[in-house]
Short mmCIF file of C-alpha atoms in Angstrom, two decimals:
data_model
loop_
_atom_site.label_atom_id
_atom_site.label_comp_id
_atom_site.label_asym_id
_atom_site.label_seq_id
_atom_site.Cartn_x
_atom_site.Cartn_y
_atom_site.Cartn_z
CA UNK A 16 99.39 174.56 -22.90
CA UNK A 17 100.21 177.41 -20.42
CA UNK A 18 99.90 180.10 -23.12
CA UNK A 19 96.69 178.53 -24.40
CA UNK A 20 93.61 180.33 -23.12
CA UNK A 21 90.51 178.40 -21.76
CA UNK A 22 87.33 178.65 -23.63
CA UNK A 23 83.77 178.30 -22.13
CA UNK A 24 83.01 175.42 -24.44
CA UNK A 25 86.02 173.64 -22.98
CA UNK A 26 85.25 174.52 -19.49
CA UNK A 27 81.57 173.32 -19.79
CA UNK A 28 82.33 170.22 -22.17
CA UNK A 29 85.85 169.11 -20.74
CA UNK A 30 86.13 165.42 -19.84
CA UNK A 31 89.25 164.98 -17.73
CA UNK A 32 91.49 161.85 -18.32
CA UNK A 33 92.65 161.66 -14.70
CA UNK A 34 90.82 162.34 -11.78
CA UNK A 35 92.41 165.43 -10.98
CA UNK A 36 93.43 167.81 -13.14
CA UNK A 37 94.25 171.70 -13.45
CA UNK A 38 93.95 173.84 -16.57
CA UNK A 39 95.28 177.48 -16.58
CA UNK A 40 93.92 180.48 -18.26
CA UNK A 41 96.97 182.82 -17.56
CA UNK A 42 97.30 185.39 -15.05
CA UNK A 43 97.20 183.23 -12.13
CA UNK A 44 93.89 181.80 -12.99
CA UNK A 45 93.24 178.28 -13.66
CA UNK A 46 90.17 175.63 -13.08
CA UNK A 47 90.54 172.44 -11.37
CA UNK A 48 88.54 169.23 -12.82
CA UNK A 49 87.74 166.47 -10.22
CA UNK A 50 86.05 163.25 -11.17
CA UNK A 51 84.07 161.59 -8.34
CA UNK A 52 83.54 157.89 -8.03
CA UNK A 53 80.02 158.00 -9.63
CA UNK A 54 81.59 159.60 -12.96
CA UNK A 55 80.44 163.45 -12.00
CA UNK A 56 82.73 166.03 -12.63
CA UNK A 57 83.36 169.03 -10.34
CA UNK A 58 84.99 172.35 -11.72
CA UNK A 59 86.60 174.72 -9.31
CA UNK A 60 88.24 178.22 -10.12
CA UNK A 61 91.37 178.79 -8.31
CA UNK A 62 93.65 181.75 -8.27
CA UNK A 63 97.48 180.97 -7.41
CA UNK A 64 100.39 183.17 -6.86
CA UNK A 65 103.96 183.27 -5.38
CA UNK A 66 105.21 185.27 -2.09
CA UNK A 67 108.67 184.36 -2.28
CA UNK A 68 109.52 180.86 -2.91
CA UNK A 69 105.93 179.72 -1.27
CA UNK A 70 102.75 179.04 -3.52
CA UNK A 71 99.62 180.74 -2.08
CA UNK A 72 96.19 179.30 -3.52
CA UNK A 73 92.98 181.07 -3.44
CA UNK A 74 89.66 179.16 -3.98
CA UNK A 75 87.21 181.45 -5.88
CA UNK A 76 84.25 178.99 -6.12
CA UNK A 77 82.52 176.27 -8.29
CA UNK A 78 82.06 177.02 -11.70
CA UNK A 79 78.89 178.58 -12.75
CA UNK A 80 77.67 179.10 -8.98
CA UNK A 81 76.21 182.32 -7.67
CA UNK A 82 78.72 184.30 -6.02
CA UNK A 83 78.06 185.71 -2.46
CA UNK A 84 77.44 189.30 -1.60
CA UNK A 85 80.96 189.45 -0.11
CA UNK A 86 82.63 188.40 -3.43
CA UNK A 87 80.53 190.57 -5.36
CA UNK A 88 81.40 193.68 -3.36
CA UNK A 89 85.07 192.40 -2.92
CA UNK A 90 85.69 192.10 -6.74
CA UNK A 91 83.28 194.89 -7.84
CA UNK A 92 81.21 192.73 -9.84
CA UNK A 93 77.34 193.09 -10.83
CA UNK A 94 74.74 192.08 -8.44
CA UNK A 95 73.80 188.43 -8.67
CA UNK A 96 76.89 187.50 -10.56
CA UNK A 97 77.76 183.90 -11.53
CA UNK A 98 81.50 182.51 -11.64
CA UNK A 99 81.67 182.05 -15.24
CA UNK A 100 84.86 182.18 -17.15
CA UNK A 101 84.30 185.69 -17.83
CA UNK A 102 83.78 186.46 -14.24
CA UNK A 103 86.85 184.37 -13.17
CA UNK A 104 88.99 186.18 -15.43
CA UNK A 105 87.47 189.79 -13.94
CA UNK A 106 88.22 188.26 -10.47
CA UNK A 107 92.11 187.49 -11.35
CA UNK A 108 92.41 190.83 -12.74
CA UNK A 109 91.49 192.54 -9.70
CA UNK A 110 93.79 190.44 -7.71
CA UNK A 111 96.63 191.21 -10.07
CA UNK A 112 95.77 194.87 -9.51
CA UNK A 113 95.94 194.44 -5.73
CA UNK A 114 99.49 192.66 -6.10
CA UNK A 115 100.75 195.47 -8.35
CA UNK A 116 100.10 197.98 -5.37
CA UNK A 117 101.92 195.78 -2.96
CA UNK A 118 98.82 194.19 -1.55
CA UNK A 119 98.79 190.63 -0.53
CA UNK A 120 95.57 189.27 -1.65
CA UNK A 121 94.96 186.71 0.96
CA UNK A 122 95.98 189.16 3.59
CA UNK A 123 93.56 191.91 1.87
CA UNK A 124 90.77 189.02 1.81
CA UNK A 125 90.98 188.35 5.49
CA UNK A 126 90.98 192.10 6.46
CA UNK A 127 88.04 192.91 4.19
CA UNK A 128 86.03 189.86 5.66
CA UNK A 129 86.68 191.36 9.01
CA UNK A 130 85.95 194.69 8.25
CA UNK A 131 82.59 193.81 6.49
CA UNK A 132 81.88 191.54 9.55
CA UNK A 133 82.26 194.65 11.89
CA UNK A 134 80.17 197.03 9.74
CA UNK A 135 77.47 194.29 9.55
CA UNK A 136 77.40 193.99 13.13
CA UNK A 137 77.30 197.64 13.63
CA UNK A 138 74.49 197.73 11.37
CA UNK A 139 72.70 194.98 12.69
CA UNK A 140 72.78 196.82 16.09
CA UNK A 141 71.67 199.93 14.65
CA UNK A 142 68.64 198.21 13.07
CA UNK A 143 67.99 196.31 16.27
CA UNK A 144 67.99 199.76 18.15
CA UNK A 145 65.68 201.10 15.49
CA UNK A 146 63.47 198.25 15.67
CA UNK A 147 63.47 198.40 19.48
CA UNK A 148 62.58 202.33 19.50
CA UNK A 149 59.88 201.29 17.00
CA UNK A 150 58.44 198.74 18.99
CA UNK A 151 58.39 200.75 22.09
CA UNK A 152 56.83 203.74 20.25
CA UNK A 153 54.12 201.21 19.27
CA UNK A 154 53.41 199.94 22.65
CA UNK A 155 49.59 200.35 23.39
CA UNK A 156 47.33 200.72 26.18
CA UNK A 157 46.72 197.11 25.98
CA UNK A 158 50.40 196.16 26.50
CA UNK A 159 50.65 198.57 29.33
CA UNK A 160 47.65 196.78 30.87
CA UNK A 161 49.06 193.40 30.30
CA UNK A 162 52.43 194.47 31.88
CA UNK A 163 50.56 195.79 34.79
CA UNK A 164 48.80 192.74 35.46
CA UNK A 165 51.96 190.82 35.32
CA UNK A 166 54.04 192.65 37.64
CA UNK A 167 52.23 195.58 39.07
CA UNK A 168 48.81 194.56 40.81
CA UNK A 169 47.36 191.48 42.67
CA UNK A 170 43.91 191.91 43.95
CA UNK A 171 41.88 189.34 45.92
CA UNK A 172 40.08 187.96 43.05
CA UNK A 173 43.22 187.24 41.30
CA UNK A 174 42.47 190.58 39.11
CA UNK A 175 39.29 188.70 37.45
CA UNK A 176 37.12 191.78 37.89
CA UNK A 177 40.02 194.17 36.48
CA UNK A 178 40.21 192.02 33.49
CA UNK A 179 36.38 192.19 33.05
CA UNK A 180 36.13 195.84 33.54
CA UNK A 181 39.00 196.82 31.40
CA UNK A 182 37.87 194.61 28.58
CA UNK A 183 34.34 195.89 28.70
CA UNK A 184 34.99 199.59 28.95
CA UNK A 185 38.67 200.49 28.22
CA UNK A 186 40.50 197.86 26.07
CA UNK A 187 37.38 197.86 23.80
CA UNK A 188 37.72 201.48 23.30
CA UNK A 189 41.36 202.41 23.30
CA UNK A 190 43.34 199.11 23.89
CA UNK A 191 44.96 199.51 20.36
CA UNK A 192 45.86 203.40 20.82
CA UNK A 193 49.79 203.82 21.23
CA UNK A 194 50.75 205.29 24.68
CA UNK A 195 52.90 207.95 22.99
CA UNK A 196 49.64 209.29 21.17
CA UNK A 197 47.18 208.86 24.08
CA UNK A 198 45.66 211.79 25.49
CA UNK A 199 43.64 213.01 28.52
CA UNK A 200 40.56 213.24 25.98
CA UNK A 201 40.97 209.61 25.15
CA UNK A 202 40.69 208.70 28.85
CA UNK A 203 38.08 211.16 29.46
CA UNK A 204 35.97 209.72 26.61
CA UNK A 205 36.26 206.39 28.02
CA UNK A 206 35.02 207.50 31.48
CA UNK A 207 32.04 209.86 30.06
CA UNK A 208 30.68 206.77 28.12
CA UNK A 209 30.35 204.87 31.30
CA UNK A 210 28.65 207.54 32.99
CA UNK A 211 26.29 207.94 30.06
CA UNK A 212 25.00 204.67 30.43
CA UNK A 213 24.46 205.36 34.05
CA UNK A 214 27.36 203.45 35.76
CA UNK A 215 28.87 206.05 37.84
CA UNK A 216 30.31 203.75 40.40
CA UNK A 217 31.76 201.84 37.88
CA UNK A 218 33.43 204.93 36.09
CA UNK A 219 34.87 205.79 39.44
CA UNK A 220 36.49 202.38 39.97
CA UNK A 221 37.90 202.38 36.25
CA UNK A 222 39.17 205.92 36.93
CA UNK A 223 41.07 204.48 39.96
CA UNK A 224 42.51 201.71 38.11
CA UNK A 225 43.39 203.79 35.37
CA UNK A 226 45.27 205.91 38.02
CA UNK A 227 47.22 203.16 39.66
CA UNK A 228 48.39 201.71 36.32
CA UNK A 229 49.36 205.02 34.76
CA UNK A 230 51.31 205.61 38.22
CA UNK A 231 52.95 202.30 38.22
CA UNK A 232 54.05 202.70 34.51
CA UNK A 233 55.45 206.24 35.04
CA UNK A 234 57.98 204.73 37.47
CA UNK A 235 59.36 202.05 34.96
CA UNK A 236 60.75 201.93 31.45
CA UNK A 237 59.73 201.83 28.70
CA UNK A 238 56.46 203.38 29.73
CA UNK A 239 58.14 206.36 31.55
CA UNK A 240 59.85 207.40 28.07
CA UNK A 241 56.60 207.26 26.25
CA UNK A 242 54.69 209.59 28.74
CA UNK A 243 56.73 212.56 27.82
CA UNK A 244 54.09 214.79 28.46
CA UNK A 245 53.43 213.52 31.92
CA UNK A 246 50.70 211.54 33.27
CA UNK A 247 47.53 211.90 31.63
CA UNK A 248 45.58 210.72 34.45
CA UNK A 249 46.64 213.58 36.63
CA UNK A 250 44.59 215.75 34.17
CA UNK A 251 41.26 213.76 34.71
CA UNK A 252 38.80 215.36 37.08
CA UNK A 253 36.26 212.73 37.97
CA UNK A 254 33.88 214.99 39.89
CA UNK A 255 33.45 216.94 36.46
CA UNK A 256 32.68 213.66 34.54
CA UNK A 257 30.13 211.67 36.93
CA UNK A 258 26.43 212.82 36.97
CA UNK A 259 25.87 215.97 39.11
CA UNK A 260 23.70 213.87 41.56
CA UNK A 261 26.13 211.12 42.16
CA UNK A 262 27.70 210.92 45.44
CA UNK A 263 31.54 210.83 44.71
CA UNK A 264 32.37 209.83 48.11
CA UNK A 265 30.09 206.62 47.68
CA UNK A 266 28.72 207.33 51.08
CA UNK A 267 25.73 205.04 50.42
CA UNK A 268 23.20 205.33 53.27
CA UNK A 269 20.50 203.01 52.11
CA UNK A 270 19.05 201.03 55.19
CA UNK A 271 16.10 198.65 55.29
CA UNK A 272 13.97 200.13 58.08
CA UNK A 273 11.91 197.71 60.00
CA UNK A 274 8.85 197.56 57.51
CA UNK A 275 10.80 196.69 54.77
CA UNK A 276 12.68 193.81 56.83
CA UNK A 277 9.11 192.71 57.53
CA UNK A 278 8.27 193.14 53.78
CA UNK A 279 11.21 190.94 52.76
CA UNK A 280 10.22 188.05 55.33
CA UNK A 281 6.94 188.29 53.84
CA UNK A 282 8.28 187.99 50.07
CA UNK A 283 10.02 184.80 51.15
CA UNK A 284 7.01 183.29 52.46
CA UNK A 285 4.71 184.46 49.83
CA UNK A 286 7.16 183.09 46.92
CA UNK A 287 7.27 179.76 48.64
CA UNK A 288 3.63 179.41 49.02
CA UNK A 289 2.81 180.35 45.50
CA UNK A 290 5.37 177.93 44.36
CA UNK A 291 4.22 174.99 46.36
CA UNK A 292 0.66 175.90 45.27
CA UNK A 293 1.57 175.84 41.38
CA UNK A 294 0.02 172.98 39.56
CA UNK A 295 2.96 172.42 37.58
CA UNK A 296 6.27 173.22 39.47
CA UNK A 297 8.19 173.25 36.09
CA UNK A 298 6.70 176.51 35.01
CA UNK A 299 6.20 177.89 38.55
CA UNK A 300 8.26 180.80 39.55
CA UNK A 301 11.04 179.38 41.43
CA UNK A 302 11.66 181.12 44.90
CA UNK A 303 14.90 182.71 46.24
CA UNK A 304 17.10 179.72 47.10
CA UNK A 305 16.65 178.92 50.57
CA UNK A 306 20.35 179.03 51.39
CA UNK A 307 20.45 182.82 49.95
CA UNK A 308 17.49 183.43 52.47
CA UNK A 309 19.44 182.14 55.28
CA UNK A 310 22.51 184.32 54.22
CA UNK A 311 20.31 187.31 54.03
CA UNK A 312 19.17 187.01 57.71
CA UNK A 313 22.86 185.92 58.90
CA UNK A 314 24.16 189.15 57.18
CA UNK A 315 21.65 191.15 59.00
CA UNK A 316 22.01 189.84 62.35
CA UNK A 317 25.80 189.41 62.39
CA UNK A 318 26.85 192.45 60.17
CA UNK A 319 29.48 190.30 58.13
CA UNK A 320 30.26 190.98 54.47
CA UNK A 321 28.60 188.93 51.76
CA UNK A 322 32.33 187.60 50.92
CA UNK A 323 33.16 186.56 54.29
CA UNK A 324 29.71 184.50 54.67
CA UNK A 325 29.93 183.03 51.28
CA UNK A 326 33.58 181.52 51.95
CA UNK A 327 32.64 180.18 55.56
CA UNK A 328 33.44 176.65 56.41
CA UNK A 329 31.15 174.55 58.91
CA UNK A 330 34.51 173.63 60.66
CA UNK A 331 34.63 177.22 61.80
CA UNK A 332 31.04 177.49 63.13
CA UNK A 333 30.36 176.11 66.53
CA UNK A 334 26.76 176.48 67.21
CA UNK A 335 27.07 174.68 70.70
CA UNK A 336 29.60 177.53 71.65
CA UNK A 337 27.52 180.10 69.79
CA UNK A 338 30.83 181.36 67.66
CA UNK A 339 31.70 181.61 64.11
CA UNK A 340 35.44 182.34 63.34
CA UNK A 341 36.10 184.14 60.09
CA UNK A 342 39.71 183.72 59.44
CA UNK A 343 42.07 186.53 58.57
CA UNK A 344 42.46 185.40 55.01
CA UNK A 345 38.52 185.83 54.19
CA UNK A 346 38.52 189.30 55.95
CA UNK A 347 38.49 192.45 53.65
CA UNK A 348 42.23 193.68 53.55
CA UNK A 349 43.23 190.81 55.70
CA UNK A 350 42.78 192.96 58.94
CA UNK A 351 42.29 190.28 61.76
CA UNK A 352 40.62 187.12 62.53
CA UNK A 353 37.20 187.72 63.57
CA UNK A 354 35.08 185.68 65.87
CA UNK A 355 31.15 186.43 65.81
CA UNK A 356 29.29 185.40 68.86
CA UNK A 357 26.05 184.28 67.33
CA UNK A 358 22.83 185.41 68.76
CA UNK A 359 19.91 182.85 69.28
CA UNK A 360 18.45 184.42 65.97
CA UNK A 361 21.77 183.77 63.89
CA UNK A 362 22.12 180.40 65.42
CA UNK A 363 18.52 179.37 64.20
CA UNK A 364 19.36 180.76 60.44
CA UNK A 365 22.82 178.61 60.61
CA UNK A 366 20.83 175.51 61.86
CA UNK A 367 18.40 175.80 59.07
CA UNK A 368 21.27 176.25 56.41
CA UNK A 369 23.21 173.13 58.03
CA UNK A 370 20.04 171.12 56.93
CA UNK A 371 20.49 172.01 53.52
CA UNK A 372 24.58 172.18 53.29
CA UNK A 373 25.69 170.52 56.43
CA UNK A 374 26.88 167.41 54.42
CA UNK A 375 29.40 169.75 52.64
CA UNK A 376 32.60 171.47 53.97
CA UNK A 377 31.24 174.78 53.00
CA UNK A 378 28.12 176.84 54.46
CA UNK A 379 27.50 178.13 51.12
CA UNK A 380 28.76 175.20 48.65
CA UNK A 381 29.00 175.95 44.69
CA UNK A 382 26.84 173.91 42.53
CA UNK A 383 29.39 171.00 42.12
CA UNK A 384 30.28 171.20 45.66
CA UNK A 385 33.83 171.95 44.62
CA UNK A 386 34.70 174.99 46.70
CA UNK A 387 32.54 177.84 47.88
CA UNK A 388 30.02 179.83 46.11
CA UNK A 389 30.98 182.48 43.87
CA UNK A 390 31.29 185.51 46.28
CA UNK A 391 29.16 187.68 43.76
CA UNK A 392 26.50 185.07 43.39
CA UNK A 393 24.30 186.35 46.20
CA UNK A 394 24.59 190.04 45.15
CA UNK A 395 23.65 188.93 41.80
CA UNK A 396 20.65 186.97 42.79
CA UNK A 397 19.49 189.84 44.90
CA UNK A 398 20.21 192.24 41.87
CA UNK A 399 18.30 190.34 39.35
CA UNK A 400 15.19 190.31 41.12
CA UNK A 401 15.58 194.30 41.32
CA UNK A 402 15.54 194.80 37.55
CA UNK A 403 13.64 198.13 37.54
CA UNK A 404 16.91 199.54 38.60
CA UNK A 405 19.32 197.91 36.26
CA UNK A 406 20.71 199.70 33.33
CA UNK A 407 22.49 198.29 29.97
CA UNK A 408 25.59 199.65 28.59
CA UNK A 409 23.52 202.12 26.54
CA UNK A 410 21.69 203.59 29.58
CA UNK A 411 18.39 201.83 28.74
CA UNK A 412 16.70 199.33 31.15
CA UNK A 413 18.95 196.14 31.05
CA UNK A 414 17.59 193.41 29.04
CA UNK A 415 17.14 190.01 30.53
CA UNK A 416 20.48 188.05 30.65
CA UNK A 417 20.69 184.45 29.65
CA UNK A 418 20.06 181.90 32.66
CA UNK A 419 19.49 184.96 35.09
CA UNK A 420 16.33 186.02 36.83
CA UNK A 421 15.05 189.39 35.44
CA UNK A 422 11.95 190.47 37.86
CA UNK A 423 11.07 192.76 40.59
CA UNK A 424 10.38 190.28 43.07
CA UNK A 425 12.69 191.62 45.86
CA UNK A 426 11.80 195.40 45.32
CA UNK A 427 11.11 196.91 48.84
CA UNK A 428 8.97 199.61 49.74
CA UNK A 429 7.64 199.85 46.09
CA UNK A 430 11.31 200.98 45.20
CA UNK A 431 10.80 204.59 46.48
CA UNK A 432 13.94 203.86 48.53
CA UNK A 433 15.88 202.74 45.68
CA UNK A 434 17.74 199.28 45.39
CA UNK A 435 19.37 197.33 48.21
CA UNK A 436 22.02 195.27 48.22
CA UNK A 437 23.48 192.68 50.60
CA UNK A 438 26.04 195.32 52.00
CA UNK A 439 23.06 197.42 52.92
CA UNK A 440 22.32 194.68 55.56
CA UNK A 441 25.72 195.22 57.21
CA UNK A 442 24.75 199.01 57.43
CA UNK A 443 21.47 198.28 58.59
CA UNK A 444 22.67 195.89 61.25
CA UNK A 445 25.07 198.68 62.73
CA UNK A 446 22.36 201.02 62.71
CA UNK A 447 19.99 198.85 64.80
CA UNK A 448 23.04 198.23 67.19
CA UNK A 449 23.52 201.87 67.32
CA UNK A 450 19.79 202.59 67.93
CA UNK A 451 20.15 199.93 70.85
CA UNK A 452 22.59 201.97 72.71
CA UNK A 453 25.49 199.95 71.74
CA UNK A 454 28.93 202.10 71.83
CA UNK A 455 30.37 203.09 68.57
CA UNK A 456 33.58 201.39 69.46
CA UNK A 457 31.89 198.31 70.07
CA UNK A 458 30.07 198.25 66.77
CA UNK A 459 33.33 198.97 64.96
CA UNK A 460 34.72 196.02 66.51
CA UNK A 461 31.90 193.95 65.85
CA UNK A 462 32.48 194.88 62.14
CA UNK A 463 35.99 194.29 62.37
CA UNK A 464 36.91 197.87 61.41
CA UNK A 465 40.52 199.17 61.96
CA UNK A 466 40.12 201.28 64.94
CA UNK A 467 41.47 204.91 65.15
CA UNK A 468 44.06 205.79 67.60
CA UNK A 469 47.65 205.68 68.06
CA UNK A 470 49.81 202.72 67.39
CA UNK A 471 51.03 202.76 71.01
CA UNK A 472 47.47 202.55 72.20
CA UNK A 473 46.95 199.55 69.97
CA UNK A 474 50.30 198.15 70.98
CA UNK A 475 49.48 198.02 74.74
CA UNK A 476 45.50 197.91 74.77
CA UNK A 477 44.77 193.99 74.39
CA UNK A 478 41.45 193.49 75.91
CA UNK A 479 39.30 191.78 73.25
CA UNK A 480 35.96 193.09 74.29
CA UNK A 481 34.55 189.37 73.89
CA UNK A 482 31.79 189.86 76.40
CA UNK A 483 30.83 193.41 75.15
CA UNK A 484 30.57 191.93 71.49
CA UNK A 485 28.67 189.09 72.55
CA UNK A 486 26.06 191.08 74.18
CA UNK A 487 25.75 193.77 71.11
CA UNK A 488 25.29 190.74 68.90
CA UNK A 489 22.60 189.45 70.97
CA UNK A 490 20.88 192.38 71.62
CA UNK A 491 20.64 192.79 67.58
CA UNK A 492 19.44 189.44 67.00
CA UNK A 493 16.59 190.00 69.76
CA UNK A 494 15.54 193.16 67.94
CA UNK A 495 15.59 191.58 64.76
CA UNK A 496 13.28 188.69 66.14
CA UNK A 497 10.92 191.32 67.62
CA UNK A 498 10.92 193.10 64.27
CA UNK A 499 9.85 189.84 62.43
CA UNK A 500 7.53 188.98 65.01
CA UNK A 501 5.01 191.94 64.04
CA UNK A 502 2.68 191.51 61.21
CA UNK A 503 3.49 192.57 57.73
CA UNK A 504 1.65 195.29 55.93
CA UNK A 505 0.48 192.73 53.23
CA UNK A 506 -0.14 189.42 54.99
CA UNK A 507 -2.21 189.21 58.26
CA UNK A 508 -4.39 186.17 57.69
CA UNK A 509 -4.29 183.11 55.99
CA UNK A 510 -6.65 183.98 53.16
CA UNK A 511 -6.67 182.23 49.67
CA UNK A 512 -2.81 182.03 49.98
CA UNK A 513 -2.50 179.83 52.60
CA UNK A 514 -0.17 181.77 54.63
CA UNK A 515 -0.60 181.40 58.36
CA UNK A 516 -1.28 184.31 60.59
CA UNK A 517 1.65 186.51 61.89
CA UNK A 518 1.66 186.81 66.18
CA UNK A 519 0.67 189.79 67.86
CA UNK A 520 3.43 192.29 68.80
CA UNK A 521 5.34 191.00 71.91
CA UNK A 522 4.67 187.34 70.99
CA UNK A 523 7.91 184.91 71.92
CA UNK A 524 9.87 184.03 68.90
CA UNK A 525 11.56 180.80 68.52
CA UNK A 526 15.08 180.02 68.36
CA UNK A 527 15.11 180.40 64.41
CA UNK A 528 14.30 184.05 64.50
CA UNK A 529 10.89 183.45 63.06
CA UNK A 530 7.50 183.73 64.60
CA UNK A 531 6.29 180.19 66.32
CA UNK A 532 3.87 177.96 64.34
CA UNK A 533 0.32 177.99 65.95
#
């Protein structure tokens, strides 16, 4: 039986009599038949050889099964070979050749397995390095921005404005550009597109943010390796990009002179009177919110910032003691707590405000009373009512925005002095205080500025100037009351509008800072 060769037909059709039978083909090759309990028959190719008196068995695999790549390479077979009778004989012949050369088959297979595993791991590592290099080289501006947001920048608003400005003007243009191919020209084009639509200040802000981002990236991998030609922002000269007439130092000098302050008062009165007189208030033009009107007069009379005021809580406002505490966390750059000593005029504004919002924790609550009003809300309300100065992304007049006002009801002085912003009220208040003879040092302290001078001086000199600041704010409030006591240029009698007359110059004003009712 040992001398009789197997045939493909026998291998495929043979039904073993016993549960376990082995049939030899010669040259150490044989096939093992095993019958399972269900009657199925398994066929496994084996190779056997002697090492001294010890028999060694190699399992080649199941009959007609696809051979793994390792076996294909080991036995030098055709790709995708199957373990047929013919293939098994070729494998046996290959093993016999090894033995003739004095190589133990089992040891050789184990050594080859280790060698291929090492080579495979080396290839995998090389591929991983290549992929990593490819991934790094494909990193984009958006990838850098995301990494910078995660680890490199944390602004007071939670980076909300940074996300908005980059999404609108940077990522939409060069977000998909690979860092390794990014040039100064790409960045300059982004900034010029902003300048072309008239937003010079926004272009400068984006330039500053881009500079900060690339400086951060240039100190870290993998970004540093991609900036082989240096930081492209170093080559951006913003003064050659912005409009020639733009004040690059952003030294905005807009002030509201006395006649514009009175005009603003008259606008508030007129808008309210026209709305009250309208036959159908559903279609009448809504006046500026009462809380926003109070905010404007508070900012003018205290010189506070719009964000500091918007975040004010009633627990920090003591009208009996004429004090308003602005906590350090609400102050720009968190310089220090600021106690504002309220003038009679400012107290009057806060009292009117308390009639509207005193039932909440916040002086300026959000619509749903969940937290304070958005810090940009008042600026938007003021800006939306000066539409003539607003431009769209294409540089043309800005189109009306959904659920936003779009008119010129708050334009002052016929627009000849340009638009005004809530921050201009802070500058106006400081300038009025200066005109009243208040020293510059006290004005700076009222505005909570970081004062110049040596650290030694700031360390040893701790007088709080409370009395001096109280007097300065009181003088400012009195002066604003006098300005508002004078007649406006447009409204000097009741007429058909129903407005009451303004008092004569020098007539006393009440504690609200308004002229008294007749």
